[in-house]
């Protein structure tokens, strides 16, 4: 075994072997995998081996599609069989919400190039005759679904990696991972120490323990999972072709053919976490004891949905653990705050996602970034606030909801509230209906009178409709107040602060007392941040951006830090309020002795508001006259009393995030994670208007290339003739009878009483009188292109 290598991958499951293979595929041959036992030990060997493309996140669905297509390539490359069975699969819907979800997913697949289709009971009976169709409305059929041999596939990855120059060492247990001062690592094993530039934690069931060796907490937890294999079944072995997979969300089950019988697995409600206090090192190729009690109800339901099961004897029971992250997605990428340490774990659907995870991590390591937005699986989507006490109930919740309907407005309740601002009890007493962002409680809207304190999840307009409309009117007619606690906030100081900001931000860095808006670009010119920059002095700046992206942004800042510039994350040590609406200036002026009459749009000033020293920025995401007022959290309640008391004569009302996201539609303001993100460029989204071209910045070459040769697509806004549902994201845009683009986000403008959609469409299709169609829940709605904002067109309210 070599004592020096470029990369050490820890863990020989399907994910570790995929990472190893993709590193060699992208040109890194000096790589090594260490496995404490045999390949596939852990979760891989006992996996059911199913694969599918269906995923609510389009990037995850694309990665799953890549994984499935990769298997044929692996077989051709290695000469080994992955045991592929492309039998197709159907996902059943037994109620309108479930059917709405499948119709929405089918619509997304149109522009993704996936050949899925919605089928009715007649077609289901032909495809999957063992299904009892009582109560079934329809299903989504995916011809790519199938299953494979987990062991054969893992060994094919391993052989492909060896062919590319990689080494694999079995029966080699990692004991320690120790960082050197230069950022490289010593990986101590029971067979010697290896010096390496990069460590990849693909430890699977042992990822927590491997992470702990480096002082890293990875938020994942193993869950017990059980599936059954039946004896030979005539209805199966007498068929001319293999029976397709059947996913039955109502029964929390998946079913497929296994030889001449059937395999059925369950995501039961009385589920059980495993190894709560740590995975035993001597666990590997064992199974857990059979536990029919916890799946008793699931089996009864399955007998009704698939009557053939009641007549089939059980040949074997597979009951083993596998790991989940709190949201069910993998934990992939560089660990924030650490050099050369990478995560590739929490991949509970290894044979659907393992290939895509390996490709993304290998691209990240070799190229510095991925070809697509990997926010959904980025390990940085969880912050330092996360703990085992939070992870466990969220993992249980995710397991139980594995087959549940996923609504665009759903707020999941487990492990909440966790993080709250000083305003939580005050707003709760005012009727706040809460959401959560990055672990933080955020008011979505305020219920009044006998309105319910719970927003009903729906694909259509919810019971938050009237409350949201009421708050929007309050902002536009008088003034609204909400918290700014859910903004990511950073302090940049030092003699080199301006020069550093000029390097990492593509836009103009303002003069003292002023703000600017700027994109932050990756080296490939993709949008990785949408920032407001405030200059307090030549050596002190404040940045604001998305609260949920703070670990992601801090990782980037620290990776590109320069001498003479210090970057601090002050997201939770700076809070306050936003005042927005035509009466905002009057209210704030009543609370301070500072003259506001000459405070222009995009000015920033320090002032005393009531008894509180504040930093005040004249800017508002509502598109109206507005101020963001920042203070120390210890003073926030006093600041509230000052603003609230002064605001009552002016009609001041609280408003939440539902109203905020409606108000931003009026001015065509894009949103981070929707219009702005690593899938898009500044030129595609219009953020290039903020770029300062006369300076050097990260991503300039790529941005200039697009400036010289504009991209094929452009972000536009449509007014939509919607009925009872509005655009959320990824709905296809039909132009001249063909799918030509997709929506990034949308919603209902309560002030304009119009349904609005943002979409990316080909530049070649742009014309002032363009009338398209946007498919919402299976209905193609007329959509008219809008060339200018529909509210405050001249910006007199915003800037006056």
PDB file of C-alpha atoms in Angstrom, residues 6-247:
ATOM      1  CA  UNK A   6      -3.814  12.422  -4.049  1.00  0.00           C
ATOM      2  CA  UNK A   7      -7.191  11.196  -2.743  1.00  0.00           C
ATOM      3  CA  UNK A   8      -8.248   8.687  -0.118  1.00  0.00           C
ATOM      4  CA  UNK A   9     -11.869   7.551  -0.387  1.00  0.00           C
ATOM      5  CA  UNK A  10     -13.067   5.929   2.841  1.00  0.00           C
ATOM      6  CA  UNK A  11     -15.817   3.356   2.282  1.00  0.00           C
ATOM      7  CA  UNK A  12     -16.345   0.619  -0.290  1.00  0.00           C
ATOM      8  CA  UNK A  13     -20.073   0.812  -0.894  1.00  0.00           C
ATOM      9  CA  UNK A  14     -21.643   1.800  -4.187  1.00  0.00           C
ATOM     10  CA  UNK A  15     -21.119   5.525  -3.486  1.00  0.00           C
ATOM     11  CA  UNK A  16     -17.432   5.240  -2.582  1.00  0.00           C
ATOM     12  CA  UNK A  17     -16.756   3.093  -5.646  1.00  0.00           C
ATOM     13  CA  UNK A  18     -18.669   5.548  -7.849  1.00  0.00           C
ATOM     14  CA  UNK A  19     -16.617   8.489  -6.533  1.00  0.00           C
ATOM     15  CA  UNK A  20     -13.397   6.546  -7.145  1.00  0.00           C
ATOM     16  CA  UNK A  21     -14.410   5.655 -10.713  1.00  0.00           C
ATOM     17  CA  UNK A  22     -15.483   9.199 -11.598  1.00  0.00           C
ATOM     18  CA  UNK A  23     -12.226  10.659 -10.270  1.00  0.00           C
ATOM     19  CA  UNK A  24     -10.312   8.409 -12.652  1.00  0.00           C
ATOM     20  CA  UNK A  25     -12.740   9.212 -15.469  1.00  0.00           C
ATOM     21  CA  UNK A  26     -11.974  12.921 -15.005  1.00  0.00           C
ATOM     22  CA  UNK A  27      -8.227  12.348 -15.031  1.00  0.00           C
ATOM     23  CA  UNK A  28      -7.128  11.784 -11.430  1.00  0.00           C
ATOM     24  CA  UNK A  29      -5.500   8.360 -11.388  1.00  0.00           C
ATOM     25  CA  UNK A  30      -3.488   8.668  -8.159  1.00  0.00           C
ATOM     26  CA  UNK A  31      -6.466   7.795  -5.987  1.00  0.00           C
ATOM     27  CA  UNK A  32      -7.122   5.115  -3.397  1.00  0.00           C
ATOM     28  CA  UNK A  33     -10.141   3.539  -1.689  1.00  0.00           C
ATOM     29  CA  UNK A  34      -9.967   2.014   1.780  1.00  0.00           C
ATOM     30  CA  UNK A  35     -12.580  -0.467   2.972  1.00  0.00           C
ATOM     31  CA  UNK A  36     -12.568  -1.960   6.471  1.00  0.00           C
ATOM     32  CA  UNK A  37     -14.188  -5.218   5.257  1.00  0.00           C
ATOM     33  CA  UNK A  38     -15.341  -6.283   1.780  1.00  0.00           C
ATOM     34  CA  UNK A  39     -16.838  -4.131  -0.954  1.00  0.00           C
ATOM     35  CA  UNK A  40     -20.620  -3.648  -0.407  1.00  0.00           C
ATOM     36  CA  UNK A  41     -20.339  -4.144   3.371  1.00  0.00           C
ATOM     37  CA  UNK A  42     -22.908  -1.985   5.145  1.00  0.00           C
ATOM     38  CA  UNK A  43     -26.104  -0.975   3.345  1.00  0.00           C
ATOM     39  CA  UNK A  44     -25.105  -1.781  -0.253  1.00  0.00           C
ATOM     40  CA  UNK A  45     -25.178  -5.555  -0.083  1.00  0.00           C
ATOM     41  CA  UNK A  46     -28.729  -5.849   1.262  1.00  0.00           C
ATOM     42  CA  UNK A  47     -30.280  -3.040  -0.859  1.00  0.00           C
ATOM     43  CA  UNK A  48     -33.354  -3.907  -2.900  1.00  0.00           C
ATOM     44  CA  UNK A  49     -31.499  -2.570  -5.957  1.00  0.00           C
ATOM     45  CA  UNK A  50     -34.322  -0.559  -7.481  1.00  0.00           C
ATOM     46  CA  UNK A  51     -33.698   2.586  -9.508  1.00  0.00           C
ATOM     47  CA  UNK A  52     -35.976   5.339 -10.770  1.00  0.00           C
ATOM     48  CA  UNK A  53     -35.838   8.906 -12.087  1.00  0.00           C
ATOM     49  CA  UNK A  54     -38.810  10.406 -10.229  1.00  0.00           C
ATOM     50  CA  UNK A  55     -37.667  13.179  -7.867  1.00  0.00           C
ATOM     51  CA  UNK A  56     -39.310  16.491  -6.976  1.00  0.00           C
ATOM     52  CA  UNK A  57     -35.999  18.332  -7.489  1.00  0.00           C
ATOM     53  CA  UNK A  58     -35.233  18.516 -11.218  1.00  0.00           C
ATOM     54  CA  UNK A  59     -31.468  18.463 -10.714  1.00  0.00           C
ATOM     55  CA  UNK A  60     -31.739  15.357  -8.552  1.00  0.00           C
ATOM     56  CA  UNK A  61     -33.963  13.773 -11.217  1.00  0.00           C
ATOM     57  CA  UNK A  62     -31.338  14.592 -13.847  1.00  0.00           C
ATOM     58  CA  UNK A  63     -28.603  13.022 -11.720  1.00  0.00           C
ATOM     59  CA  UNK A  64     -30.752   9.931 -11.274  1.00  0.00           C
ATOM     60  CA  UNK A  65     -31.234   9.790 -15.056  1.00  0.00           C
ATOM     61  CA  UNK A  66     -27.459  10.004 -15.489  1.00  0.00           C
ATOM     62  CA  UNK A  67     -26.948   7.194 -12.968  1.00  0.00           C
ATOM     63  CA  UNK A  68     -29.351   4.885 -14.781  1.00  0.00           C
ATOM     64  CA  UNK A  69     -27.820   5.575 -18.206  1.00  0.00           C
ATOM     65  CA  UNK A  70     -24.335   4.988 -16.774  1.00  0.00           C
ATOM     66  CA  UNK A  71     -24.945   1.304 -16.042  1.00  0.00           C
ATOM     67  CA  UNK A  72     -24.786   0.236 -19.708  1.00  0.00           C
ATOM     68  CA  UNK A  73     -21.573   2.233 -20.061  1.00  0.00           C
ATOM     69  CA  UNK A  74     -20.097   0.451 -17.043  1.00  0.00           C
ATOM     70  CA  UNK A  75     -20.999  -2.943 -18.466  1.00  0.00           C
ATOM     71  CA  UNK A  76     -19.389  -2.127 -21.833  1.00  0.00           C
ATOM     72  CA  UNK A  77     -16.268  -0.686 -20.173  1.00  0.00           C
ATOM     73  CA  UNK A  78     -15.663  -3.516 -17.711  1.00  0.00           C
ATOM     74  CA  UNK A  79     -17.260  -6.527 -19.320  1.00  0.00           C
ATOM     75  CA  UNK A  80     -19.103  -7.129 -16.050  1.00  0.00           C
ATOM     76  CA  UNK A  81     -22.855  -7.421 -15.662  1.00  0.00           C
ATOM     77  CA  UNK A  82     -24.802  -4.999 -13.489  1.00  0.00           C
ATOM     78  CA  UNK A  83     -27.803  -7.343 -13.649  1.00  0.00           C
ATOM     79  CA  UNK A  84     -29.964  -4.670 -15.278  1.00  0.00           C
ATOM     80  CA  UNK A  85     -33.719  -5.076 -15.578  1.00  0.00           C
ATOM     81  CA  UNK A  86     -35.299  -2.065 -17.337  1.00  0.00           C
ATOM     82  CA  UNK A  87     -38.897  -3.071 -16.668  1.00  0.00           C
ATOM     83  CA  UNK A  88     -40.524   0.348 -16.268  1.00  0.00           C
ATOM     84  CA  UNK A  89     -42.459   1.526 -13.258  1.00  0.00           C
ATOM     85  CA  UNK A  90     -45.763   3.043 -12.288  1.00  0.00           C
ATOM     86  CA  UNK A  91     -46.534   5.308  -9.340  1.00  0.00           C
ATOM     87  CA  UNK A  92     -50.171   5.048  -8.278  1.00  0.00           C
ATOM     88  CA  UNK A  93     -52.468   7.897  -7.266  1.00  0.00           C
ATOM     89  CA  UNK A  94     -55.540   7.166  -5.171  1.00  0.00           C
ATOM     90  CA  UNK A  95     -56.637  10.765  -4.500  1.00  0.00           C
ATOM     91  CA  UNK A  96     -56.706  14.117  -6.267  1.00  0.00           C
ATOM     92  CA  UNK A  97     -53.666  15.597  -4.493  1.00  0.00           C
ATOM     93  CA  UNK A  98     -51.521  12.593  -5.335  1.00  0.00           C
ATOM     94  CA  UNK A  99     -52.671  12.762  -8.923  1.00  0.00           C
ATOM     95  CA  UNK A 100     -51.967  16.511  -9.049  1.00  0.00           C
ATOM     96  CA  UNK A 101     -48.411  15.803  -7.894  1.00  0.00           C
ATOM     97  CA  UNK A 102     -47.876  13.204 -10.623  1.00  0.00           C
ATOM     98  CA  UNK A 103     -49.332  15.495 -13.296  1.00  0.00           C
ATOM     99  CA  UNK A 104     -47.013  18.274 -12.123  1.00  0.00           C
ATOM    100  CA  UNK A 105     -44.035  15.906 -12.248  1.00  0.00           C
ATOM    101  CA  UNK A 106     -44.971  14.761 -15.765  1.00  0.00           C
ATOM    102  CA  UNK A 107     -45.056  18.401 -16.836  1.00  0.00           C
ATOM    103  CA  UNK A 108     -41.512  18.944 -15.517  1.00  0.00           C
ATOM    104  CA  UNK A 109     -40.340  15.889 -17.432  1.00  0.00           C
ATOM    105  CA  UNK A 110     -41.446  17.430 -20.743  1.00  0.00           C
ATOM    106  CA  UNK A 111     -38.535  19.849 -20.921  1.00  0.00           C
ATOM    107  CA  UNK A 112     -36.159  17.436 -19.177  1.00  0.00           C
ATOM    108  CA  UNK A 113     -36.551  14.975 -22.044  1.00  0.00           C
ATOM    109  CA  UNK A 114     -37.902  12.171 -19.841  1.00  0.00           C
ATOM    110  CA  UNK A 115     -40.470  10.002 -21.615  1.00  0.00           C
ATOM    111  CA  UNK A 116     -42.886   9.529 -18.734  1.00  0.00           C
ATOM    112  CA  UNK A 117     -46.640   9.547 -19.189  1.00  0.00           C
ATOM    113  CA  UNK A 118     -49.834   9.752 -17.188  1.00  0.00           C
ATOM    114  CA  UNK A 119     -51.919   6.597 -17.502  1.00  0.00           C
ATOM    115  CA  UNK A 120     -55.465   5.799 -16.409  1.00  0.00           C
ATOM    116  CA  UNK A 121     -56.872   2.667 -14.757  1.00  0.00           C
ATOM    117  CA  UNK A 122     -57.289   0.878 -18.095  1.00  0.00           C
ATOM    118  CA  UNK A 123     -53.635   1.294 -18.994  1.00  0.00           C
ATOM    119  CA  UNK A 124     -52.561   0.375 -15.441  1.00  0.00           C
ATOM    120  CA  UNK A 125     -54.476  -2.895 -15.707  1.00  0.00           C
ATOM    121  CA  UNK A 126     -52.540  -3.770 -18.876  1.00  0.00           C
ATOM    122  CA  UNK A 127     -49.148  -2.742 -17.508  1.00  0.00           C
ATOM    123  CA  UNK A 128     -49.524  -4.163 -13.979  1.00  0.00           C
ATOM    124  CA  UNK A 129     -52.389  -6.675 -13.866  1.00  0.00           C
ATOM    125  CA  UNK A 130     -51.756  -7.699 -10.237  1.00  0.00           C
ATOM    126  CA  UNK A 131     -52.863  -4.251  -8.994  1.00  0.00           C
ATOM    127  CA  UNK A 132     -56.308  -3.938  -7.415  1.00  0.00           C
ATOM    128  CA  UNK A 133     -57.546  -0.716  -9.021  1.00  0.00           C
ATOM    129  CA  UNK A 134     -60.214   0.104  -6.440  1.00  0.00           C
ATOM    130  CA  UNK A 135     -59.927   3.832  -5.729  1.00  0.00           C
ATOM    131  CA  UNK A 136     -57.060   4.394  -8.192  1.00  0.00           C
ATOM    132  CA  UNK A 137     -57.410   7.591 -10.267  1.00  0.00           C
ATOM    133  CA  UNK A 138     -54.314   7.172 -12.412  1.00  0.00           C
ATOM    134  CA  UNK A 139     -50.554   6.749 -12.347  1.00  0.00           C
ATOM    135  CA  UNK A 140     -47.263   8.037 -13.701  1.00  0.00           C
ATOM    136  CA  UNK A 141     -45.470   5.538 -15.942  1.00  0.00           C
ATOM    137  CA  UNK A 142     -41.681   5.746 -16.329  1.00  0.00           C
ATOM    138  CA  UNK A 143     -40.065   3.343 -18.811  1.00  0.00           C
ATOM    139  CA  UNK A 144     -36.582   3.896 -17.282  1.00  0.00           C
ATOM    140  CA  UNK A 145     -37.457   2.369 -13.904  1.00  0.00           C
ATOM    141  CA  UNK A 146     -35.926  -0.953 -13.058  1.00  0.00           C
ATOM    142  CA  UNK A 147     -33.622  -2.879 -10.772  1.00  0.00           C
ATOM    143  CA  UNK A 148     -30.153  -4.372 -10.771  1.00  0.00           C
ATOM    144  CA  UNK A 149     -27.693  -6.534  -8.891  1.00  0.00           C
ATOM    145  CA  UNK A 150     -26.218  -4.360  -6.083  1.00  0.00           C
ATOM    146  CA  UNK A 151     -23.062  -6.454  -5.704  1.00  0.00           C
ATOM    147  CA  UNK A 152     -22.378  -6.764  -9.420  1.00  0.00           C
ATOM    148  CA  UNK A 153     -22.877  -3.037  -9.958  1.00  0.00           C
ATOM    149  CA  UNK A 154     -20.568  -2.049  -7.106  1.00  0.00           C
ATOM    150  CA  UNK A 155     -17.837  -4.376  -8.369  1.00  0.00           C
ATOM    151  CA  UNK A 156     -18.271  -2.954 -11.890  1.00  0.00           C
ATOM    152  CA  UNK A 157     -17.602   0.546 -10.515  1.00  0.00           C
ATOM    153  CA  UNK A 158     -14.563  -0.841  -8.695  1.00  0.00           C
ATOM    154  CA  UNK A 159     -13.155  -2.567 -11.773  1.00  0.00           C
ATOM    155  CA  UNK A 160     -13.684   0.568 -13.878  1.00  0.00           C
ATOM    156  CA  UNK A 161     -11.819   2.591 -11.241  1.00  0.00           C
ATOM    157  CA  UNK A 162      -8.913   0.106 -11.191  1.00  0.00           C
ATOM    158  CA  UNK A 163      -8.771   0.279 -14.986  1.00  0.00           C
ATOM    159  CA  UNK A 164      -8.301   4.037 -14.575  1.00  0.00           C
ATOM    160  CA  UNK A 165      -5.368   3.603 -12.201  1.00  0.00           C
ATOM    161  CA  UNK A 166      -7.083   3.590  -8.809  1.00  0.00           C
ATOM    162  CA  UNK A 167      -6.045   1.348  -5.938  1.00  0.00           C
ATOM    163  CA  UNK A 168      -8.536  -0.429  -3.662  1.00  0.00           C
ATOM    164  CA  UNK A 169      -7.435  -1.865  -0.330  1.00  0.00           C
ATOM    165  CA  UNK A 170      -9.830  -4.179   1.495  1.00  0.00           C
ATOM    166  CA  UNK A 171      -9.680  -5.202   5.160  1.00  0.00           C
ATOM    167  CA  UNK A 172      -7.994  -1.873   5.891  1.00  0.00           C
ATOM    168  CA  UNK A 173      -9.612  -0.052   8.759  1.00  0.00           C
ATOM    169  CA  UNK A 174      -9.230   3.702   9.112  1.00  0.00           C
ATOM    170  CA  UNK A 175      -8.355   4.626  12.696  1.00  0.00           C
ATOM    171  CA  UNK A 176      -7.695   8.378  12.469  1.00  0.00           C
ATOM    172  CA  UNK A 177      -7.811  11.272  10.009  1.00  0.00           C
ATOM    173  CA  UNK A 178      -5.462  14.054  11.055  1.00  0.00           C
ATOM    174  CA  UNK A 179      -5.119  17.412   9.323  1.00  0.00           C
ATOM    175  CA  UNK A 180      -1.646  18.825   8.787  1.00  0.00           C
ATOM    176  CA  UNK A 181      -0.942  22.582   9.092  1.00  0.00           C
ATOM    177  CA  UNK A 182      -0.688  22.865   5.281  1.00  0.00           C
ATOM    178  CA  UNK A 183      -4.231  21.513   4.819  1.00  0.00           C
ATOM    179  CA  UNK A 184      -3.243  18.011   3.721  1.00  0.00           C
ATOM    180  CA  UNK A 185      -4.195  14.894   5.674  1.00  0.00           C
ATOM    181  CA  UNK A 186      -2.713  11.850   7.342  1.00  0.00           C
ATOM    182  CA  UNK A 187      -5.070   8.894   7.173  1.00  0.00           C
ATOM    183  CA  UNK A 188      -4.016   6.421   9.844  1.00  0.00           C
ATOM    184  CA  UNK A 189      -5.036   2.804   9.216  1.00  0.00           C
ATOM    185  CA  UNK A 190      -4.333  -0.527  10.854  1.00  0.00           C
ATOM    186  CA  UNK A 191      -1.857  -1.146   8.007  1.00  0.00           C
ATOM    187  CA  UNK A 192      -0.012   2.146   8.058  1.00  0.00           C
ATOM    188  CA  UNK A 193      -0.439   5.887   7.505  1.00  0.00           C
ATOM    189  CA  UNK A 194      -1.236   7.486   4.148  1.00  0.00           C
ATOM    190  CA  UNK A 195      -0.516  11.145   3.395  1.00  0.00           C
ATOM    191  CA  UNK A 196      -3.118  12.642   1.061  1.00  0.00           C
ATOM    192  CA  UNK A 197      -4.316  15.946  -0.313  1.00  0.00           C
ATOM    193  CA  UNK A 198      -7.999  14.999  -0.142  1.00  0.00           C
ATOM    194  CA  UNK A 199     -10.138  12.787   2.100  1.00  0.00           C
ATOM    195  CA  UNK A 200     -13.573  11.646   0.908  1.00  0.00           C
ATOM    196  CA  UNK A 201     -15.926  10.356   3.593  1.00  0.00           C
ATOM    197  CA  UNK A 202     -18.078   7.747   1.859  1.00  0.00           C
ATOM    198  CA  UNK A 203     -18.495   5.826   5.092  1.00  0.00           C
ATOM    199  CA  UNK A 204     -22.192   5.012   4.685  1.00  0.00           C
ATOM    200  CA  UNK A 205     -23.443   3.524   7.947  1.00  0.00           C
ATOM    201  CA  UNK A 206     -20.161   4.613   9.583  1.00  0.00           C
ATOM    202  CA  UNK A 207     -20.035   8.133   8.066  1.00  0.00           C
ATOM    203  CA  UNK A 208     -20.811   9.690  11.455  1.00  0.00           C
ATOM    204  CA  UNK A 209     -17.925   7.864  13.081  1.00  0.00           C
ATOM    205  CA  UNK A 210     -15.531   8.625  10.224  1.00  0.00           C
ATOM    206  CA  UNK A 211     -16.544  12.295  10.350  1.00  0.00           C
ATOM    207  CA  UNK A 212     -15.987  12.442  14.091  1.00  0.00           C
ATOM    208  CA  UNK A 213     -12.336  11.455  13.517  1.00  0.00           C
ATOM    209  CA  UNK A 214     -11.898  14.847  11.834  1.00  0.00           C
ATOM    210  CA  UNK A 215     -14.123  16.745  14.264  1.00  0.00           C
ATOM    211  CA  UNK A 216     -16.975  16.851  11.715  1.00  0.00           C
ATOM    212  CA  UNK A 217     -20.640  16.287  12.567  1.00  0.00           C
ATOM    213  CA  UNK A 218     -22.589  14.938   9.611  1.00  0.00           C
ATOM    214  CA  UNK A 219     -26.383  15.169  10.047  1.00  0.00           C
ATOM    215  CA  UNK A 220     -27.502  11.689   9.099  1.00  0.00           C
ATOM    216  CA  UNK A 221     -28.965   8.709  10.863  1.00  0.00           C
ATOM    217  CA  UNK A 222     -29.537   5.022  10.018  1.00  0.00           C
ATOM    218  CA  UNK A 223     -33.102   3.727   9.848  1.00  0.00           C
ATOM    219  CA  UNK A 224     -34.263   0.131   9.903  1.00  0.00           C
ATOM    220  CA  UNK A 225     -35.822  -0.897   6.581  1.00  0.00           C
ATOM    221  CA  UNK A 226     -37.554  -4.158   5.751  1.00  0.00           C
ATOM    222  CA  UNK A 227     -38.604  -5.843   2.541  1.00  0.00           C
ATOM    223  CA  UNK A 228     -39.988  -9.270   1.762  1.00  0.00           C
ATOM    224  CA  UNK A 229     -39.334 -11.732  -1.086  1.00  0.00           C
ATOM    225  CA  UNK A 230     -42.106 -14.198  -1.936  1.00  0.00           C
ATOM    226  CA  UNK A 231     -42.078 -17.753  -3.182  1.00  0.00           C
ATOM    227  CA  UNK A 232     -42.783 -18.434  -6.858  1.00  0.00           C
ATOM    228  CA  UNK A 233     -46.054 -16.850  -7.933  1.00  0.00           C
ATOM    229  CA  UNK A 234     -47.949 -18.109 -11.025  1.00  0.00           C
ATOM    230  CA  UNK A 235     -49.283 -14.643 -11.857  1.00  0.00           C
ATOM    231  CA  UNK A 236     -45.628 -13.598 -12.202  1.00  0.00           C
ATOM    232  CA  UNK A 237     -43.752 -16.529 -13.709  1.00  0.00           C
ATOM    233  CA  UNK A 238     -46.487 -17.247 -16.262  1.00  0.00           C
ATOM    234  CA  UNK A 239     -46.154 -13.766 -17.788  1.00  0.00           C
ATOM    235  CA  UNK A 240     -44.443 -13.274 -21.145  1.00  0.00           C
ATOM    236  CA  UNK A 241     -42.498 -10.277 -19.822  1.00  0.00           C
ATOM    237  CA  UNK A 242     -41.197  -9.072 -16.469  1.00  0.00           C
ATOM    238  CA  UNK A 243     -43.717  -7.254 -14.317  1.00  0.00           C
ATOM    239  CA  UNK A 244     -43.019  -3.521 -13.927  1.00  0.00           C
ATOM    240  CA  UNK A 245     -42.261  -1.848 -10.620  1.00  0.00           C
ATOM    241  CA  UNK A 246     -45.259  -0.505  -8.744  1.00  0.00           C
ATOM    242  CA  UNK A 247     -44.939   2.323  -6.223  1.00  0.00           C
TER     243      UNK A 247
END
